[in-house]
mmCIF file of C-alpha atoms and ligand atoms in Angstrom:
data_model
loop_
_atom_site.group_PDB
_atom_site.id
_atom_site.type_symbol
_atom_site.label_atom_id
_atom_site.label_comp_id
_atom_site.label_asym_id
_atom_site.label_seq_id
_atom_site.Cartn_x
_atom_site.Cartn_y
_atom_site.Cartn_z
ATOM 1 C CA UNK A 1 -0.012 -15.497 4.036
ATOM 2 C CA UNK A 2 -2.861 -15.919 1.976
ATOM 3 C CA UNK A 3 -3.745 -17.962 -0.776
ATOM 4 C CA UNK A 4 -3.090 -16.722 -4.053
ATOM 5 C CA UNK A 5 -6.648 -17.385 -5.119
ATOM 6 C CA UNK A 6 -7.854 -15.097 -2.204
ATOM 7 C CA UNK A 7 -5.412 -12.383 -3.517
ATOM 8 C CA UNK A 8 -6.257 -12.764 -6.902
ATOM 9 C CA UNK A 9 -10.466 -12.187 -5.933
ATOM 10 C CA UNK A 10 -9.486 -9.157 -4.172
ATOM 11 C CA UNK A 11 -6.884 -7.602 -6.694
ATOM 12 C CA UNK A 12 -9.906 -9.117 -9.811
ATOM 13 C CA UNK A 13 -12.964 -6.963 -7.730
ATOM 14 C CA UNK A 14 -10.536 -3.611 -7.035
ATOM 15 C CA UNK A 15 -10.200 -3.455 -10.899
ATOM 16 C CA UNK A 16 -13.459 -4.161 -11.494
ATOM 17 C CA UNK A 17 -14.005 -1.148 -10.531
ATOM 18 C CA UNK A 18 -12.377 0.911 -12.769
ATOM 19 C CA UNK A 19 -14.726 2.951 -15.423
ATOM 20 C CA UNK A 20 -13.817 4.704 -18.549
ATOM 21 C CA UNK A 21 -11.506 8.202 -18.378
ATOM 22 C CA UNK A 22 -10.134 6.949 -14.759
ATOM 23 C CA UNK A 23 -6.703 7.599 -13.290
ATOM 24 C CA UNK A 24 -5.792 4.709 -11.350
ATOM 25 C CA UNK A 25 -3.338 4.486 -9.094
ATOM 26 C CA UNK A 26 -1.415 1.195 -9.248
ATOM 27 C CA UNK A 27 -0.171 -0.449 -6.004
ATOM 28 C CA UNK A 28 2.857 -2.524 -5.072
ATOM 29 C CA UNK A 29 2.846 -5.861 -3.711
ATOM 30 C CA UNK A 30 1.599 -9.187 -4.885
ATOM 31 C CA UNK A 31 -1.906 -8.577 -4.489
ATOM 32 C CA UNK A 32 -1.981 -5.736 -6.480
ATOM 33 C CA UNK A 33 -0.366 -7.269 -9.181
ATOM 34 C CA UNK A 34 -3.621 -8.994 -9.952
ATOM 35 C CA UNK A 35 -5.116 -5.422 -10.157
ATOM 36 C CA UNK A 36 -3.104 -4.343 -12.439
ATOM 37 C CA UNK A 37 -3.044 -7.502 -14.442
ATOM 38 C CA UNK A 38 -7.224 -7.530 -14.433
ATOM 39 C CA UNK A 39 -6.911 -3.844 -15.527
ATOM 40 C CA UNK A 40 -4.546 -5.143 -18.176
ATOM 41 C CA UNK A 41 -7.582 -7.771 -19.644
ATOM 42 C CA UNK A 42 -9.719 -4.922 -19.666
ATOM 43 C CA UNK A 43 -7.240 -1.965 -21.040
ATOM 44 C CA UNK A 44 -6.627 -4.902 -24.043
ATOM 45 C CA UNK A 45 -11.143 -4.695 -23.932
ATOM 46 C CA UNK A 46 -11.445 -1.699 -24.881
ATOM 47 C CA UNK A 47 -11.614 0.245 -21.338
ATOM 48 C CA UNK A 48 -9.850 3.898 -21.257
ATOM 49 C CA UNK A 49 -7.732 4.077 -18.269
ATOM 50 C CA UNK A 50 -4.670 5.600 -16.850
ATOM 51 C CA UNK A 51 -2.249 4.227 -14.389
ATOM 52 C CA UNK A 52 0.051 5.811 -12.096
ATOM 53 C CA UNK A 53 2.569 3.459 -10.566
ATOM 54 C CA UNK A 54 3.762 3.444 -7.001
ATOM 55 C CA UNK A 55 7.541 1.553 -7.754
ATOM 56 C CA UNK A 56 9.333 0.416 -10.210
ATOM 57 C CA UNK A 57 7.930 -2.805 -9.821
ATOM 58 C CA UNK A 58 4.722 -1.518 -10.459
ATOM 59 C CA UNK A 59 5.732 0.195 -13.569
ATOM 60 C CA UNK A 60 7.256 -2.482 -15.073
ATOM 61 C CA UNK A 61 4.206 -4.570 -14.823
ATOM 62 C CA UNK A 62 1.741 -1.959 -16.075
ATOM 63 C CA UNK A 63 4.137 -1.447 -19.058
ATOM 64 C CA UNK A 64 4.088 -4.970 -19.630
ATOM 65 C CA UNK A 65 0.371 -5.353 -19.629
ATOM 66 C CA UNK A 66 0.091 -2.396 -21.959
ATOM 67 C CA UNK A 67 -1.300 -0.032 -19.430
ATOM 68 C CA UNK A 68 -0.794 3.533 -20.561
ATOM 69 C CA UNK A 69 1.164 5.424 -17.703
ATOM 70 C CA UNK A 70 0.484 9.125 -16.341
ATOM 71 C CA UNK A 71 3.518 10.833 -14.407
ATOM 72 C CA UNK A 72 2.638 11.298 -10.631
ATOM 73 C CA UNK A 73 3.200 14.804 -10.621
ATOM 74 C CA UNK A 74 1.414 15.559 -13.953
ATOM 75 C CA UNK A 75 -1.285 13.352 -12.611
ATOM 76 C CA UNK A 76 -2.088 15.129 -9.093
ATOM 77 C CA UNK A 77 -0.770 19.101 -10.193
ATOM 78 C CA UNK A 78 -2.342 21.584 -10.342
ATOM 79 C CA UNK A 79 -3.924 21.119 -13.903
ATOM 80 C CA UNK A 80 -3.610 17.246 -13.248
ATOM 81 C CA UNK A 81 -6.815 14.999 -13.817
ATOM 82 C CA UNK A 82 -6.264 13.609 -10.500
ATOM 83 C CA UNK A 83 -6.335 9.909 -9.323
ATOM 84 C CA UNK A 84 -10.056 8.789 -9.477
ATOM 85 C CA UNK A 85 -9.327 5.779 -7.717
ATOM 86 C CA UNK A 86 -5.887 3.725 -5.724
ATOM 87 C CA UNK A 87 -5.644 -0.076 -6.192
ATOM 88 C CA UNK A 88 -2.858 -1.308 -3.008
ATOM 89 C CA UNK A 89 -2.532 -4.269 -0.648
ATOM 90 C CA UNK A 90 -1.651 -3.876 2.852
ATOM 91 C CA UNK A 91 0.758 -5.743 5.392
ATOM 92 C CA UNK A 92 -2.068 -5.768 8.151
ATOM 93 C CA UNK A 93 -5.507 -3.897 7.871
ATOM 94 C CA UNK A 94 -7.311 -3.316 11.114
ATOM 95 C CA UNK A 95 -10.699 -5.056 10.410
ATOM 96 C CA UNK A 96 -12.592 -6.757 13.012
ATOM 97 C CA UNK A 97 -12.827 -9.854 10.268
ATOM 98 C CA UNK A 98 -16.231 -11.209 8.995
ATOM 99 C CA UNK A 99 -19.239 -9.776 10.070
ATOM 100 C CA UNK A 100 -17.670 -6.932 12.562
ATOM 101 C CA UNK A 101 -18.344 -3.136 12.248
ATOM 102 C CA UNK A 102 -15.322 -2.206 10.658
ATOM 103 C CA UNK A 103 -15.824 1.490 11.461
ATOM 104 C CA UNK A 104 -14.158 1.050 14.780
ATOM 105 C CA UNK A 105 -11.111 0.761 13.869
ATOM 106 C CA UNK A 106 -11.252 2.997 10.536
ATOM 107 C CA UNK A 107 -9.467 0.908 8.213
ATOM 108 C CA UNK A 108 -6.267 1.498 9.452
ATOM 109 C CA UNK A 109 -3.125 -0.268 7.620
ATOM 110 C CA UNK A 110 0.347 -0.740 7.998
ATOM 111 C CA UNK A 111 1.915 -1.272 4.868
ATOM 112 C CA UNK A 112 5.829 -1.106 3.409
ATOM 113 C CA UNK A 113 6.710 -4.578 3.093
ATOM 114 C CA UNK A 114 7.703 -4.015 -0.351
ATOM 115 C CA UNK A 115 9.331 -0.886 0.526
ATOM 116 C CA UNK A 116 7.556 1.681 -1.913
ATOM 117 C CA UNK A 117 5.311 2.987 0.887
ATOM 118 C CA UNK A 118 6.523 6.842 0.547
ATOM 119 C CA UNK A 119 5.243 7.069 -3.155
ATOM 120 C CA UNK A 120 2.168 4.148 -2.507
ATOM 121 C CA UNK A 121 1.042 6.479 0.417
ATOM 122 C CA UNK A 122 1.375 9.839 -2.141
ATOM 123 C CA UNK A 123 -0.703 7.934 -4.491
ATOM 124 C CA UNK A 124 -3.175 5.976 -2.227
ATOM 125 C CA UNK A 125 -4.426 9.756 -0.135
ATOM 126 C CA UNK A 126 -3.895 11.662 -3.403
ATOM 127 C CA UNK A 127 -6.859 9.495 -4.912
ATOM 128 C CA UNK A 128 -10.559 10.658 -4.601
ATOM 129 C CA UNK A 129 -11.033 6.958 -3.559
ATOM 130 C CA UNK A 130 -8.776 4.128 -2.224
ATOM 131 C CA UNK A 131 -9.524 0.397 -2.619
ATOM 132 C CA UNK A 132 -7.381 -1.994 -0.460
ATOM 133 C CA UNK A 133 -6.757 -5.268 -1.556
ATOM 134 C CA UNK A 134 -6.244 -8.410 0.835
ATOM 135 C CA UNK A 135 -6.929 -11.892 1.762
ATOM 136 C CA UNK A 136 -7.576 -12.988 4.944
ATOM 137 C CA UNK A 137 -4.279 -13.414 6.993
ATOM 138 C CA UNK A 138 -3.708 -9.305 6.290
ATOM 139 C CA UNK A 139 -7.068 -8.766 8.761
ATOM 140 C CA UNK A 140 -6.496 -8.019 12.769
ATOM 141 C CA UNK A 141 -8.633 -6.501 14.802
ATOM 142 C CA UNK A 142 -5.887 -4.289 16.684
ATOM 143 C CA UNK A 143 -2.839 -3.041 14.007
ATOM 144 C CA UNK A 144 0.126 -5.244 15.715
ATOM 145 C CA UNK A 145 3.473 -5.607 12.998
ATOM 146 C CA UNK A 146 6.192 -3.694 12.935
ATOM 147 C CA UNK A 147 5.805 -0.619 11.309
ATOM 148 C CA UNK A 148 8.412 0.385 8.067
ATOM 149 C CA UNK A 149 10.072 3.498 8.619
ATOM 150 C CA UNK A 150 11.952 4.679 5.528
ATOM 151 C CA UNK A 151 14.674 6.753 6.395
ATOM 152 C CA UNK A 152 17.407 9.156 5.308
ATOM 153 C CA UNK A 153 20.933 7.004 5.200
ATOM 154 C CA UNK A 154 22.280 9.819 7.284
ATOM 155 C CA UNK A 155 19.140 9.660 9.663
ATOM 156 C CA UNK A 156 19.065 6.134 10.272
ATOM 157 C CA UNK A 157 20.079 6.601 13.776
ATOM 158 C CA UNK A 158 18.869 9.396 15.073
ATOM 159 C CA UNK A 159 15.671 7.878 13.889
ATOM 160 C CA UNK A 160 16.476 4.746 15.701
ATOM 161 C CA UNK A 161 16.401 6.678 18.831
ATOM 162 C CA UNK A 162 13.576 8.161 18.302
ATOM 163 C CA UNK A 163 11.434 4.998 17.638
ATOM 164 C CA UNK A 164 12.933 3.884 20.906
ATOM 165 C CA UNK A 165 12.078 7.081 22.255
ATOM 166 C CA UNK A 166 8.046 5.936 20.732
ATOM 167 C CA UNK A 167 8.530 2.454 22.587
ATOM 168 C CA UNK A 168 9.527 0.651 19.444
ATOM 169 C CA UNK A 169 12.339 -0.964 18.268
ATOM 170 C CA UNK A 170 13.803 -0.703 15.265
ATOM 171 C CA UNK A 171 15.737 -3.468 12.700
ATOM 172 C CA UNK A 172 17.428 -2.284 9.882
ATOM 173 C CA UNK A 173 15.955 -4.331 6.900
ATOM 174 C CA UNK A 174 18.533 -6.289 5.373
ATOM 175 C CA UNK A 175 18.750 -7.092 2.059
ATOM 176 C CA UNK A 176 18.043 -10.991 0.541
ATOM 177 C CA UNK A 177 20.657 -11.375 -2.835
ATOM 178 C CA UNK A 178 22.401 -8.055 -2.119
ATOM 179 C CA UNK A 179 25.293 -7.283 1.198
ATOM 180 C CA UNK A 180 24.282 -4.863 3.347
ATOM 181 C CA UNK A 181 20.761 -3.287 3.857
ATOM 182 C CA UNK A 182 17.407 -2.872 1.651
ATOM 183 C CA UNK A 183 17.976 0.285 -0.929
ATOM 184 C CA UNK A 184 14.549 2.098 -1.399
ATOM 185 C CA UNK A 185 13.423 2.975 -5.220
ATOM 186 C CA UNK A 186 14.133 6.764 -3.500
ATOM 187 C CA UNK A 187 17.548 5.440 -2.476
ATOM 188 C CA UNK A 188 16.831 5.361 1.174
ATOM 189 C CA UNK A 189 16.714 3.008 3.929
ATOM 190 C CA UNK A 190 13.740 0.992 6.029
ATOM 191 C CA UNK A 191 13.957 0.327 9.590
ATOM 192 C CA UNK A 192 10.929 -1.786 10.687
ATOM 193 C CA UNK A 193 9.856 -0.581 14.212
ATOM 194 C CA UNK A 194 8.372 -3.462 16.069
ATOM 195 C CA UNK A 195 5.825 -1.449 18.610
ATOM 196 C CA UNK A 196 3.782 -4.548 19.556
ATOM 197 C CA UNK A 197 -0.231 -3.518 19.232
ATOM 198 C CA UNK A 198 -1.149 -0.280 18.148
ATOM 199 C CA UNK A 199 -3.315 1.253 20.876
ATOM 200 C CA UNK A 200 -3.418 4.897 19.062
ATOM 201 C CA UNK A 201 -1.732 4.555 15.290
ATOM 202 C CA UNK A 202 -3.050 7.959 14.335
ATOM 203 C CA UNK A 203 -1.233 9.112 17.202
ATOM 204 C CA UNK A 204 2.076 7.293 16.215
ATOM 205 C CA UNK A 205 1.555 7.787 12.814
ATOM 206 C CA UNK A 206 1.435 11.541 13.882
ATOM 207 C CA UNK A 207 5.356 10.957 16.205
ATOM 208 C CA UNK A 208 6.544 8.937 13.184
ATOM 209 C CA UNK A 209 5.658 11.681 10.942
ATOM 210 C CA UNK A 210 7.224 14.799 12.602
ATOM 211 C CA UNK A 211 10.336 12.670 13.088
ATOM 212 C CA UNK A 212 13.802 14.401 11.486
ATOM 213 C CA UNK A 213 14.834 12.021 8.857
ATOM 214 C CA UNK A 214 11.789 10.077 8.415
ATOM 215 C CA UNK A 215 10.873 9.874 4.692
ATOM 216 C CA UNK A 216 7.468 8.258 5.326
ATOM 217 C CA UNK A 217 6.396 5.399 7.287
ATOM 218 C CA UNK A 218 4.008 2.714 6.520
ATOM 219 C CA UNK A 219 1.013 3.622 9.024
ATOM 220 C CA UNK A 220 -1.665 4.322 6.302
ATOM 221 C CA UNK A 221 -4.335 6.244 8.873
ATOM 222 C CA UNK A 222 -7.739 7.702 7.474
ATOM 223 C CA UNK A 223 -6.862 6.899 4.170
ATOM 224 C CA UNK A 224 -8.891 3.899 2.964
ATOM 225 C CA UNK A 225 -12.315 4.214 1.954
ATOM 226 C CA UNK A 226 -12.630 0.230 0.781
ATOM 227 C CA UNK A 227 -11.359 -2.992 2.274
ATOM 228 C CA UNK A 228 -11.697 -6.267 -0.662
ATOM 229 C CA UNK A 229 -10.887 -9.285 0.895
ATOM 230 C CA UNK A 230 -10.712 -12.065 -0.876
ATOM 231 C CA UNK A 231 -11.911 -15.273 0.619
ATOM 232 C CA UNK A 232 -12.108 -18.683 -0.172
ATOM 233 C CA UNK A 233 -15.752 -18.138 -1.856
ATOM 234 C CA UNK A 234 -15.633 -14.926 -2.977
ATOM 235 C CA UNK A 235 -14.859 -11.216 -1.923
ATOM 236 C CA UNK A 236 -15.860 -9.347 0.956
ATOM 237 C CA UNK A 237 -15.988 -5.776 0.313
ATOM 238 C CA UNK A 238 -16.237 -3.219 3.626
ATOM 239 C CA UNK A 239 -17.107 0.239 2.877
ATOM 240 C CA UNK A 240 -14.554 2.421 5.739
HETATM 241 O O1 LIG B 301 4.502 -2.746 0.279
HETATM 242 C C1 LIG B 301 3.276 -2.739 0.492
HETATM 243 O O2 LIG B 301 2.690 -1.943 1.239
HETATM 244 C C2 LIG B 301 2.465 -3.762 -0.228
HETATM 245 O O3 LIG B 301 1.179 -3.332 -0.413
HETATM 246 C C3 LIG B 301 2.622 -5.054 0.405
HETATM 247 O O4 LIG B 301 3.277 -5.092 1.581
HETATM 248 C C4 LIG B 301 1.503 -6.033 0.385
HETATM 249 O O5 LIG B 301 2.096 -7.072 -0.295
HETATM 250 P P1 LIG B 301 1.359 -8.393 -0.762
HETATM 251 O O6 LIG B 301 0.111 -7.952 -1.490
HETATM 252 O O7 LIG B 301 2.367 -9.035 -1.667
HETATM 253 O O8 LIG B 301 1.071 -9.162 0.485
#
């Protein structure tokens, strides 16, 4: 992946962002760590913000860094302030790279890697804007990973089918320093659905979506409104 410097710029210019009275919504990942660690510096300066964290890893961090929190549900209900603005990284972001007209391809991601894409994705389209944070090796013209599926224990294979069904074809993520397979923060599990490249993600995000058993999956369609990429120099910022 990318350099951690190149991270860092992107995660550093997201949470630059971030003006007084905002609810921000805190992403998962490595890359957004440095959001929320920038927002942090500036929290500790004086700034008056809000975060609301997509995982428990996220939490944690923001806790750490003196963030105050707002609930998720008291944040986007009905008498909610709303989320002024998402900070998350991506797994792939379809960009045509430097100097292309990213509006072709929309900004569309596929995210999950860390596994907290059914809350990130609540978060990330419940916020009047949302920034994406990457570096580099997360740009690709055409969306072409394998997608994270979380699923319903008791759906995992009739989902499995299904993605077959789609013309994917789905691993059940395993677990590093624990037997048996990856347990969601929601207590689910992820299949990652290798499709090969994406010629129509909104319309597999749509299959995915209306799939019995299917939590939420990590196609991230429509939703982004800025790409910050950090580069070796500096940050590149795309408006979607
Ligand atoms: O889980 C996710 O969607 C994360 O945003 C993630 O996959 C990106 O992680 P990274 O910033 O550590 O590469």
């Amino acid at each position: 992946g990318g350099s951690d410097a190149m991270k860092r710029r992107a995660g550093e210019s997201a949470a630059e962002r971030v003006t007084d009275g905002d609810v921000v919504g805190l992403g998962t990942g490595s890359t957004a760590a440095h959001a929320i660690r920038r927002l942090g510096d500036r929290v500790d300066a004086g700034l008056d913000a809000r975060g609301v964290p997509t995982s428990f890893a996220s939490r944690e961090l923001a806790t750490d860094r003196g963030i105050p929190l707002i609930d998720l549900d008291e944040a986007i209900g009905p008498d909610g302030p709303g989320i002024d603005l998402a900070i998350d990284g991506a797994d792939q972001v379809a960009t045509g790279g430097e100097g292309s007209e990213i509006s072709e391809t929309g900004g569309a991601l596929i995210k999950g890697g860390g596994a907290a894409h059914a809350r990130e994705k609540l978060v990330d389209a419940a916020a009047d804007r949302f920034l994406v944070v990457a570096d580099p090796s997360k740009e690709s013209p055409r969306l072409d990973r394998s997608v994270p599926v979380e699923v319903l224990p008791a759906g995992r294979t009739a989902v499995a089918a299904a993605v077959r069904e789609a013309g994917g074809e789905p691993t059940l993520r395993r677990a590093e320093r624990k037997d048996g397979p990856v347990v969601t923060d929601n207590g689910n599990l992820v299949l990652d659905c290798a499709f090969g490249e994406l010629a129509d993600p909104a319309a597999l995000s749509a299959t995915l979506s209306a799939t019995p058993g299917v939590v939420e999956h990590g196609l991230f369609v429509g939703l982004a409104d800025e790409i910050h990429v950090g580069t070796d120099s500096g940050v590149r910022v795309d408006e979607v």
